XYZ file of C-alpha atoms in Angstrom:
674
model
C 0.000 0.000 0.000
C 2.789 2.373 0.976
C 4.574 1.607 -2.273
C 1.403 2.419 -4.240
C 0.995 5.751 -2.487
C 4.650 6.599 -3.123
C 4.346 5.789 -6.802
C 1.160 7.859 -7.005
C 2.847 10.843 -5.367
C 5.790 10.588 -7.713
C 3.445 10.421 -10.705
C 1.514 13.462 -9.507
C 4.744 15.347 -8.961
C 5.828 14.434 -12.447
C 2.542 15.638 -13.861
C 2.702 18.865 -11.899
C 6.252 19.546 -13.075
C 5.186 18.846 -16.634
C 2.275 21.208 -16.270
C 4.650 24.134 -15.893
C 5.978 23.815 -19.436
C 4.549 26.280 -21.985
C 7.302 26.239 -24.640
C 8.720 22.989 -26.004
C 11.327 22.272 -28.710
C 11.518 18.722 -30.092
C 14.093 17.248 -32.466
C 12.225 14.279 -33.983
C 14.657 12.151 -35.954
C 12.293 9.130 -36.205
C 9.101 9.870 -38.174
C 5.907 8.750 -36.432
C 7.345 8.970 -32.910
C 6.698 12.661 -32.141
C 3.991 11.842 -29.568
C 6.455 9.801 -27.535
C 8.876 12.778 -27.329
C 6.429 14.998 -25.416
C 5.393 13.880 -21.926
C 1.772 13.861 -20.900
C 2.021 16.922 -18.662
C 3.513 19.032 -21.437
C 0.808 17.878 -23.826
C -1.758 19.438 -21.487
C -0.042 22.813 -21.101
C 2.049 23.379 -24.184
C 1.453 26.743 -25.894
C 4.462 27.062 -28.182
C 5.857 24.084 -30.099
C 8.944 23.964 -32.308
C 9.637 20.711 -34.192
C 12.791 19.892 -36.124
C 13.915 16.738 -37.866
C 11.361 14.552 -39.660
C 7.593 14.032 -39.384
C 5.029 11.967 -41.278
C 1.264 11.876 -41.439
C 1.122 10.170 -38.029
C 3.022 13.064 -36.465
C 0.889 15.590 -38.313
C -2.241 13.973 -36.923
C -0.766 14.146 -33.400
C 0.007 17.851 -33.813
C -3.555 18.409 -34.981
C -4.821 16.703 -31.834
C -2.663 18.988 -29.658
C -4.177 22.021 -31.320
C -7.725 20.740 -31.146
C -7.918 19.079 -27.763
C -5.128 20.592 -25.724
C -3.468 23.942 -25.187
C -1.245 24.446 -28.245
C -2.710 27.759 -29.309
C 0.080 30.303 -29.653
C 2.884 29.302 -32.020
C 3.668 26.208 -34.068
C 7.048 26.387 -35.773
C 7.694 23.736 -38.457
C 10.317 25.786 -40.311
C 13.064 23.185 -40.074
C 10.892 20.069 -40.483
C 11.179 17.614 -43.338
C 7.890 15.835 -44.128
C 8.310 12.199 -45.161
C 5.727 9.614 -46.164
C 5.012 6.054 -45.397
C 5.557 3.426 -47.999
C 1.925 3.611 -49.057
C 1.628 7.384 -49.139
C 1.111 9.342 -52.339
C 3.526 12.259 -52.408
C 0.818 14.577 -53.678
C -1.397 13.686 -50.740
C 1.191 13.799 -47.969
C 0.059 17.188 -46.838
C -3.700 16.548 -47.032
C -4.200 15.712 -43.430
C -1.741 18.131 -41.911
C -4.458 19.783 -39.890
C -7.609 18.224 -41.219
C -9.746 19.288 -38.310
C -13.460 19.354 -38.113
C -13.583 22.017 -35.425
C -11.907 25.365 -35.105
C -8.609 25.742 -33.253
C -7.034 28.846 -31.769
C -3.452 28.692 -33.015
C -2.299 32.280 -33.449
C 0.964 31.893 -35.370
C 2.065 29.157 -37.764
C 5.402 28.726 -39.517
C 4.989 26.212 -42.367
C 7.877 24.037 -43.583
C 10.198 25.653 -46.068
C 9.434 22.909 -48.584
C 5.741 22.117 -49.253
C 4.236 19.849 -51.828
C 1.400 21.614 -53.557
C -1.789 19.515 -53.662
C -3.398 18.773 -56.968
C -6.454 20.834 -57.840
C -8.805 17.840 -57.592
C -7.865 17.002 -54.021
C -10.987 16.611 -51.912
C -9.641 18.252 -48.731
C -7.622 21.427 -48.487
C -5.320 20.938 -45.521
C -5.514 24.340 -43.758
C -8.953 25.577 -44.601
C -10.262 25.053 -41.073
C -7.298 26.599 -39.309
C -7.823 30.202 -38.265
C -4.468 31.868 -37.526
C -3.328 35.434 -37.055
C 0.090 35.101 -38.666
C 1.268 32.651 -41.326
C 4.977 32.306 -42.199
C 5.546 30.674 -45.558
C 7.962 30.116 -48.420
C 11.644 29.516 -49.098
C 14.290 30.221 -51.679
C 13.242 27.008 -53.471
C 9.760 28.368 -54.182
C 9.112 29.205 -57.819
C 6.245 30.710 -59.719
C 4.675 27.309 -59.990
C 4.935 25.868 -56.498
C 4.349 28.668 -54.027
C 0.692 29.358 -54.499
C -1.280 29.195 -51.284
C -4.669 29.068 -52.890
C -4.898 25.299 -53.201
C -4.278 24.344 -49.627
C -4.518 27.418 -47.427
C -7.388 29.338 -48.941
C -10.466 27.606 -50.171
C -14.045 28.267 -51.001
C -15.049 25.034 -49.304
C -17.933 25.085 -46.884
C -16.913 26.212 -43.422
C -13.460 27.376 -44.430
C -11.849 29.369 -41.573
C -8.356 30.085 -42.771
C -6.909 33.252 -44.241
C -4.478 34.742 -41.741
C -4.477 38.429 -40.865
C -0.747 38.694 -41.416
C 1.078 36.859 -44.197
C 4.909 36.715 -44.023
C 6.987 35.385 -46.889
C 10.415 34.093 -45.893
C 13.629 35.745 -46.971
C 15.153 33.959 -49.945
C 11.954 33.833 -51.951
C 12.265 35.552 -55.301
C 8.730 34.962 -56.620
C 5.174 35.238 -55.373
C 3.157 33.165 -57.778
C 0.292 34.373 -59.878
C -3.028 33.797 -58.093
C -1.127 32.943 -54.906
C -3.796 34.464 -52.683
C -6.406 35.325 -55.302
C -9.828 35.742 -53.756
C -11.805 36.637 -56.873
C -13.612 33.261 -57.224
C -14.223 32.878 -53.486
C -16.344 35.899 -52.657
C -19.126 35.114 -50.265
C -17.667 31.769 -49.144
C -14.745 32.613 -46.832
C -11.620 32.950 -48.827
C -8.891 35.483 -48.135
C -11.015 38.240 -46.750
C -9.053 38.466 -43.503
C -5.590 39.272 -44.855
C -4.600 42.688 -43.538
C -0.835 42.828 -44.061
C 1.637 41.244 -46.446
C 5.362 41.299 -45.696
C 7.659 40.749 -48.638
C 11.356 40.020 -48.032
C 14.100 41.959 -49.796
C 14.767 38.928 -51.982
C 11.423 39.184 -53.871
C 11.872 40.062 -57.549
C 8.509 39.081 -59.070
C 4.870 39.258 -57.969
C 2.532 37.452 -60.345
C -0.776 38.616 -61.722
C -3.831 38.468 -59.484
C -1.587 37.372 -56.611
C -3.703 39.169 -53.991
C -6.711 40.164 -56.055
C -9.873 40.937 -54.131
C -8.297 40.561 -50.678
C -10.625 43.204 -49.341
C -8.960 43.705 -45.935
C -5.418 44.005 -47.259
C -4.273 47.554 -46.433
C -0.569 47.268 -45.584
C 2.057 45.995 -48.033
C 5.794 46.463 -47.886
C 7.322 46.686 -51.333
C 11.102 46.557 -50.887
C 13.471 47.954 -53.445
C 14.644 45.092 -55.618
C 11.242 44.120 -57.015
C 11.479 44.186 -60.797
C 7.916 43.291 -61.864
C 4.475 43.497 -60.290
C 2.055 42.143 -62.807
C -1.465 43.221 -63.657
C -4.143 43.080 -60.985
C -1.661 41.805 -58.392
C -3.339 43.930 -55.697
C -6.546 44.814 -57.508
C -9.614 45.474 -55.325
C -7.631 45.478 -52.069
C -7.773 48.191 -49.434
C -4.208 49.270 -50.228
C -4.996 52.881 -51.131
C -2.194 55.193 -49.998
C -2.457 58.837 -50.948
C 0.996 58.495 -52.492
C 2.013 55.190 -54.058
C 5.820 54.939 -54.258
C 6.850 52.128 -56.581
C 10.056 50.130 -55.921
C 13.136 51.841 -57.334
C 14.094 48.722 -59.318
C 10.725 48.237 -61.069
C 11.104 47.807 -64.824
C 7.474 47.714 -65.984
C 4.536 49.463 -64.352
C 1.112 47.890 -64.735
C -1.462 50.543 -63.960
C -3.842 47.772 -62.913
C -1.431 46.315 -60.349
C -2.846 48.483 -57.573
C -6.273 49.945 -56.887
C -6.629 53.638 -57.626
C -8.534 56.472 -56.102
C -9.308 59.929 -57.329
C -6.402 62.341 -56.722
C -3.888 59.630 -55.894
C -0.194 60.309 -56.581
C 1.915 57.559 -58.127
C 5.706 57.945 -58.027
C 7.239 56.057 -60.972
C 10.992 55.443 -60.658
C 13.640 56.029 -63.292
C 13.992 52.258 -63.807
C 10.513 51.914 -65.402
C 10.800 51.739 -69.182
C 7.184 50.753 -69.962
C 3.753 51.599 -68.609
C 1.020 49.049 -69.370
C -2.492 50.424 -69.128
C -4.264 47.163 -70.027
C -7.497 46.401 -68.248
C -9.329 43.266 -69.383
C -12.939 42.385 -68.635
C -14.674 39.119 -69.403
C -18.077 38.847 -71.044
C -19.926 35.717 -70.016
C -22.370 36.373 -72.806
C -19.789 36.253 -75.507
C -17.047 34.372 -73.625
C -14.704 37.136 -74.669
C -12.012 39.280 -72.957
C -12.225 43.045 -73.625
C -9.249 45.389 -73.267
C -9.982 48.843 -71.877
C -8.134 51.842 -70.549
C -7.559 51.408 -66.847
C -6.772 55.054 -66.244
C -10.178 56.609 -66.502
C -10.674 60.044 -68.007
C -13.183 60.775 -65.257
C -10.657 60.656 -62.418
C -7.829 62.967 -61.549
C -4.528 61.143 -61.164
C -1.103 62.531 -60.417
C 1.964 60.786 -61.825
C 5.532 61.670 -60.913
C 7.826 60.088 -63.510
C 11.491 60.263 -62.542
C 12.755 59.349 -65.983
C 14.311 61.735 -68.473
C 13.293 59.632 -71.472
C 9.498 59.056 -71.471
C 8.562 55.412 -70.803
C 6.599 53.764 -73.579
C 2.846 53.753 -72.927
C 0.995 50.552 -73.889
C -2.763 50.237 -74.459
C -4.289 53.660 -74.181
C -6.939 55.810 -75.783
C -6.568 59.464 -76.627
C -8.534 60.521 -73.586
C -7.008 58.275 -70.940
C -4.827 61.008 -69.428
C -6.901 64.100 -70.111
C -7.595 64.761 -66.419
C -4.240 63.583 -65.153
C -1.251 65.681 -64.122
C 2.200 64.317 -64.884
C 5.334 65.712 -63.257
C 8.571 65.050 -65.141
C 12.222 66.168 -64.914
C 12.547 69.791 -65.976
C 14.972 68.933 -68.770
C 12.332 66.614 -70.286
C 9.321 68.911 -70.380
C 9.362 69.289 -74.152
C 9.880 65.552 -74.753
C 6.816 64.613 -72.705
C 4.652 67.384 -74.140
C 5.330 66.104 -77.665
C 4.786 62.388 -76.949
C 1.358 60.697 -77.032
C -0.466 60.080 -74.738
C 1.565 62.292 -72.341
C 0.666 65.274 -74.499
C -2.948 64.841 -73.440
C -2.030 65.343 -69.775
C -1.066 68.436 -67.864
C 2.737 68.237 -67.985
C 4.679 69.998 -65.223
C 8.196 70.041 -63.864
C 8.824 67.730 -60.906
C 8.955 69.905 -57.840
C 12.393 69.741 -56.270
C 11.610 69.353 -52.610
C 13.908 69.932 -49.719
C 15.315 66.643 -48.446
C 17.707 67.889 -45.824
C 19.444 70.797 -44.160
C 22.996 70.851 -42.836
C 24.825 73.618 -41.008
C 28.375 74.826 -41.506
C 29.174 74.047 -37.867
C 28.059 71.521 -35.274
C 29.068 73.605 -32.291
C 30.910 76.826 -31.570
C 31.864 79.200 -28.769
C 31.631 82.980 -28.960
C 32.040 85.747 -26.416
C 29.328 88.021 -25.152
C 28.656 90.798 -27.676
C 30.614 88.929 -30.321
C 28.992 87.559 -33.482
C 29.380 84.832 -36.048
C 27.540 83.654 -39.149
C 26.209 80.121 -39.518
C 25.589 78.925 -43.073
C 22.669 76.606 -43.831
C 23.133 74.222 -46.752
C 19.794 73.017 -48.132
C 19.681 69.698 -50.001
C 19.303 69.381 -52.877
C 20.979 72.564 -53.989
C 18.359 73.131 -56.688
C 15.370 72.794 -54.357
C 12.504 75.021 -55.426
C 12.290 76.611 -52.018
C 15.633 76.630 -50.281
C 14.733 79.239 -47.673
C 15.118 78.523 -43.973
C 14.020 80.219 -40.800
C 16.372 80.642 -37.858
C 15.539 80.257 -34.189
C 17.409 80.298 -30.907
C 16.274 78.084 -28.054
C 17.331 80.740 -25.525
C 17.219 84.335 -26.679
C 18.719 85.494 -23.394
C 21.942 83.686 -24.369
C 22.145 84.406 -28.091
C 20.037 85.957 -30.830
C 20.026 84.899 -34.451
C 19.050 87.005 -37.418
C 17.228 85.938 -40.581
C 20.553 85.223 -42.306
C 22.111 83.064 -39.572
C 24.022 85.940 -37.973
C 24.378 84.966 -34.307
C 25.162 87.455 -31.528
C 25.993 86.400 -27.975
C 24.057 88.272 -25.303
C 24.906 86.492 -22.060
C 26.794 83.530 -20.720
C 25.218 80.113 -21.351
C 24.281 77.597 -24.049
C 21.616 77.753 -26.727
C 20.541 75.686 -29.719
C 20.444 77.481 -33.059
C 18.108 75.802 -35.534
C 17.586 76.310 -39.248
C 14.180 75.023 -40.393
C 13.067 74.496 -43.973
C 10.286 76.899 -44.941
C 8.946 74.342 -47.400
C 8.950 71.447 -44.940
C 9.137 72.422 -41.260
C 9.808 68.782 -40.403
C 13.287 69.184 -41.916
C 15.775 71.117 -39.842
C 19.336 71.162 -38.551
C 20.716 72.436 -35.281
C 23.983 73.341 -33.652
C 24.967 74.233 -30.109
C 26.338 77.686 -29.417
C 28.167 78.369 -26.168
C 28.331 82.025 -25.226
C 31.279 82.900 -23.033
C 31.668 85.960 -20.827
C 35.425 86.612 -20.719
C 37.191 88.345 -17.850
C 38.189 91.847 -18.937
C 39.671 93.529 -15.826
C 41.153 92.405 -12.510
C 41.547 94.948 -9.707
C 43.740 93.953 -6.759
C 43.574 95.447 -3.282
C 45.827 96.504 -1.633
C 47.890 97.877 -4.477
C 50.796 98.741 -2.153
C 51.903 97.209 1.140
C 54.822 96.717 3.513
C 55.722 93.592 5.428
C 58.510 92.794 7.826
C 60.717 89.818 7.147
C 58.895 86.688 8.304
C 55.431 88.228 8.132
C 52.677 86.831 5.853
C 49.519 88.104 4.188
C 46.636 86.416 2.396
C 43.552 88.598 2.786
C 43.475 90.009 -0.715
C 40.458 91.651 -2.239
C 39.970 90.969 -5.948
C 37.303 92.625 -8.073
C 36.468 90.885 -11.363
C 34.957 92.811 -14.229
C 32.479 92.002 -15.561
C 31.122 90.307 -12.484
C 29.384 87.686 -14.683
C 32.663 86.382 -16.111
C 32.640 82.617 -16.620
C 36.223 81.940 -15.589
C 37.529 83.744 -12.499
C 40.438 81.416 -11.906
C 43.734 83.237 -11.277
C 47.403 82.533 -10.653
C 49.886 84.478 -8.469
C 53.508 85.442 -9.031
C 56.318 87.378 -7.362
C 58.882 89.371 -9.332
C 61.627 88.362 -6.851
C 61.113 85.162 -4.913
C 64.214 85.856 -2.841
C 62.389 88.787 -1.328
C 58.854 87.346 -1.186
C 57.024 84.172 -2.237
C 53.320 83.692 -2.902
C 51.512 80.352 -3.299
C 48.623 79.279 -5.543
C 46.099 80.367 -2.934
C 47.520 83.888 -2.642
C 49.381 83.444 0.650
C 52.327 85.869 0.670
C 55.452 85.382 2.846
C 58.156 88.071 3.247
C 61.621 86.507 3.089
C 64.178 89.327 2.987
C 64.386 93.066 2.794
C 63.735 94.704 -0.535
C 61.011 95.404 -3.073
C 58.979 93.024 -5.222
C 55.925 93.168 -7.461
C 53.127 90.746 -6.614
C 50.929 89.927 -9.643
C 47.504 88.300 -9.938
C 46.918 86.885 -13.442
C 43.815 85.509 -15.207
C 44.203 81.851 -16.189
C 41.997 82.444 -19.214
C 43.877 85.481 -20.495
C 47.332 86.289 -19.112
C 47.041 89.819 -20.431
C 44.386 90.450 -17.791
C 46.256 91.140 -14.535
C 46.900 93.565 -11.694
C 49.845 94.242 -9.345
C 50.732 95.118 -5.794
C 54.008 96.903 -5.000
C 55.500 95.189 -1.953
C 58.186 96.510 0.356
C 59.753 93.976 2.685
C 61.345 95.595 5.729
C 64.513 94.151 7.367
C 64.398 95.427 10.988
C 67.454 96.807 12.799
C 68.708 94.570 15.595
C 71.675 96.634 16.855
C 73.979 99.655 16.336
C 77.763 99.624 16.725
C 80.149 102.644 16.612
C 83.615 102.433 15.172
C 85.012 104.021 18.393
C 83.872 103.794 21.983
C 86.603 106.184 23.242
C 87.748 109.289 21.420
C 90.480 111.731 22.506
C 90.398 114.863 20.484
C 92.148 118.201 20.677
C 90.160 121.268 21.419
C 88.831 123.057 18.326
C 89.307 119.944 16.193
C 86.721 117.582 14.701
C 86.512 113.873 13.989
C 83.764 111.726 12.416
C 82.303 108.687 14.100
C 80.789 105.879 11.997
C 77.671 103.978 13.060
C 77.266 100.418 11.699
C 73.683 99.066 11.534
C 73.151 95.392 12.262
C 72.213 93.537 10.142
C 73.780 95.056 7.099
C 70.578 94.202 5.108
C 68.447 96.326 7.395
C 65.999 98.383 5.408
C 66.317 101.608 7.427
C 69.923 102.404 8.302
C 69.250 105.930 9.536
C 70.564 106.979 12.967
C 70.150 110.027 15.191
C 73.225 111.527 16.922
C 73.268 113.201 20.310
C 75.906 114.673 22.713
C 75.554 114.487 26.467
C 77.369 117.851 26.860
C 77.232 120.155 23.908
C 79.540 122.578 25.738
C 82.379 120.063 25.502
C 81.526 118.422 22.192
C 78.844 118.667 19.587
C 77.904 116.029 16.978
C 76.296 116.466 13.559
C 73.647 114.120 12.114
C 76.423 112.748 9.923
C 78.365 111.690 13.066
C 81.087 114.399 13.012
C 82.239 115.334 16.543
C 83.378 118.921 17.133
C 85.601 119.534 20.212
C 84.617 122.842 21.794
C 86.439 122.895 25.148
C 88.420 120.543 27.285
C 86.377 118.047 29.186
C 84.437 114.851 28.721
C 81.173 114.153 26.851
C 79.330 111.081 25.620
C 78.201 110.800 21.996
C 75.161 108.536 21.401
C 74.012 107.105 18.033
C 70.382 105.785 18.009
C 68.817 103.795 15.126
C 65.629 105.264 13.737
C 64.292 101.693 13.281
C 64.075 99.989 16.643
C 65.749 102.697 18.759
C 68.980 100.764 19.300
C 71.868 102.926 20.704
C 75.682 102.930 20.816
C 77.943 105.234 22.951
C 81.372 106.833 22.490
C 83.215 108.650 25.321
C 84.950 111.781 24.052
C 87.873 113.435 25.849
C 88.649 116.944 24.652
C 92.230 118.008 25.422
C 94.440 120.955 24.704
C 96.646 120.671 21.673
C 99.700 119.455 23.730
C 101.386 117.412 21.052
C 104.042 115.204 22.692
C 103.987 115.090 26.523
C 105.946 113.498 29.323
C 109.383 113.373 27.646
C 112.168 113.603 30.220
C 114.987 115.952 29.586
C 117.654 113.425 30.504
C 116.353 110.648 28.217
C 118.634 109.141 25.629
C 116.082 109.306 22.716
C 114.524 112.075 20.734
C 110.860 112.391 19.583
C 109.644 115.055 17.273
C 106.385 115.522 15.289
C 106.372 115.245 11.565
C 103.461 115.644 9.069
C 101.160 112.627 9.556
C 103.010 111.132 12.564
C 106.175 111.212 14.658
C 109.956 110.601 14.261
C 111.810 108.692 16.925
C 115.655 108.710 16.965
C 118.425 107.436 19.228
C 116.239 104.654 20.496
C 116.580 100.898 20.329
C 112.867 99.869 20.550
C 109.536 101.613 19.857
C 105.945 100.424 20.475
C 102.818 102.474 19.703
C 99.276 101.589 20.937
C 96.020 103.472 20.688
C 93.697 104.242 23.577
C 91.945 100.901 22.989
C 95.181 98.997 23.544
C 95.593 98.067 19.925
C 99.243 97.899 18.844
C 99.796 100.333 15.993
C 103.543 99.966 15.622
C 106.158 97.661 17.130
C 109.754 97.927 15.877
C 112.844 100.051 15.381
C 113.034 103.810 15.667
C 112.339 106.008 12.694
C 109.356 107.708 11.145
C 106.022 106.328 12.306
C 102.852 107.379 10.405
C 99.785 107.864 12.598
C 96.277 109.155 12.031
C 94.693 111.754 14.259
C 94.163 110.622 17.800
C 95.807 109.896 21.175
C 98.555 107.290 21.358
C 100.813 105.746 23.997
C 104.395 105.382 22.787
C 106.807 103.117 24.649
C 110.485 103.928 23.909
C 113.173 101.763 25.468
C 110.760 100.858 28.290
C 109.520 104.384 28.951
C 105.938 105.386 27.969
C 104.845 108.818 26.879
C 101.465 110.202 25.496
C 101.259 111.690 22.089
C 98.377 113.690 20.553
C 98.357 113.844 16.819
């Protein structure tokens, strides 16, 4: 019992899993065994079936059962199937029972095999007449004029016929659609091809036979690819294919006026490739069992023909009045040829209007400055178009304006689209993008002058850009002497050493746009030193002191001089000391920068010359110009008041500058004032 339940559960699971399948592809290599390749669950739920390999009538019957009793109702693809027969099958009857169903099915799309055997006309059952589909895919490159007709097995006047798809697709590779392929003329009132709405022809089609789609009343959409060379008479007669403008394939060689239905005022565009126009229209008289040839182009209707051929195509089967109400447009160089040739001469002959097909502009994009201008040139194609005028527009007038001749003027910063539109056909236009740039004209830098001490920094600049709406306000900085001052990319200035430098701010966009700041870097005074700290000077004489500023690179080296006792000694602002009377005074030099001071003690003495020489000494000392002369001595040493040795050696002439000196002669020291 448990085993039975387990088996049952497994079977149910299998069936449930199979029930999920909606699309199945089967490669059936053994004819007659297709049913065994699809499990039971899939047979119940299948919606799309693709079969490859080989099938026979047994397999066809199984497929018909799937469509009739189960769920196969979306797409059956037999494109890659080869149909084979049993030993007893007649090749002409192989396809009879493909879907010989007594009740309607709901298959929406059917792709027939690429190779189909056409049934004989006396076959009792047409294989697809009960199959109502939306889309039928048919044909192959092996189809010829004589074996691709659908009438015998797809469309039928038989009682209860349901076929005739809405959409008929011929496979790529086909070169011919046979005469009477989908002819509905003899089937009116009994089903037939009344449901066909669209026909899709591949690019490979070269030939469409006569009456191929005659009387397919619902047919309104047909693609006619370039490459078709012949569409024979009545191919689409009495269909609903009635475009206002019928454009024939550019490769068509012969135009049958009966190939398509006509309506009053319709325009037919006949390509240059057409060398003959056939106006034959035949009617059949049951009374006399006779065909009558008539003019198809009626003199009561107004037709428009555009013939793109310089040499007039020959016109077959016409009466004198067949074109009397028609208008024919021809190349301008052929006007006289058409006006002289019958039956064209009966029509209103005019030059083919040269319409605008395109517009191109001289630029795709450009940049101009505010208040600057440029001209955009519009090239209208073709160059000989009857109306080559364009209108100009700007998508944003606040950015740029455009004149009637394409003259564009920038008004403010931004982007705008300039468009030239054909006056003849506003649907044809060309555009370009114009960027309007507001350049920087002036930079004003504050401060324009400044002083910094060594080691100080500054970065609080004020920059005024003009105009204020400039697009690019990026700037760079520079120093004329980076030994004195450096400035970084952000405008931070550092004073390095005393001196002057020019700091510049420069527009990145235009280096001619700049401004400057004159910088003075101050080197402060740190000390003052005098050349003498003690000065002995004779009364009524003068001597100059020198003040040395530290450091030597100090910016302000000015000093102020002052005497502690102007009665004894006075000092000029140049540092010259004037001895007025004997005594002592202190001379002070003070730096203007920093107030650093240095002192010199001044002793003012009488002009005593050489003092303290003993009468009983063995040497002689006497003054000479610029010094003294020592004789009768063995050793002489001269030092100044600072203790610096001026001379050390033998006696003789000793040159000395003004001042007080101590002279040691043979161990005895005397004072000398020079």
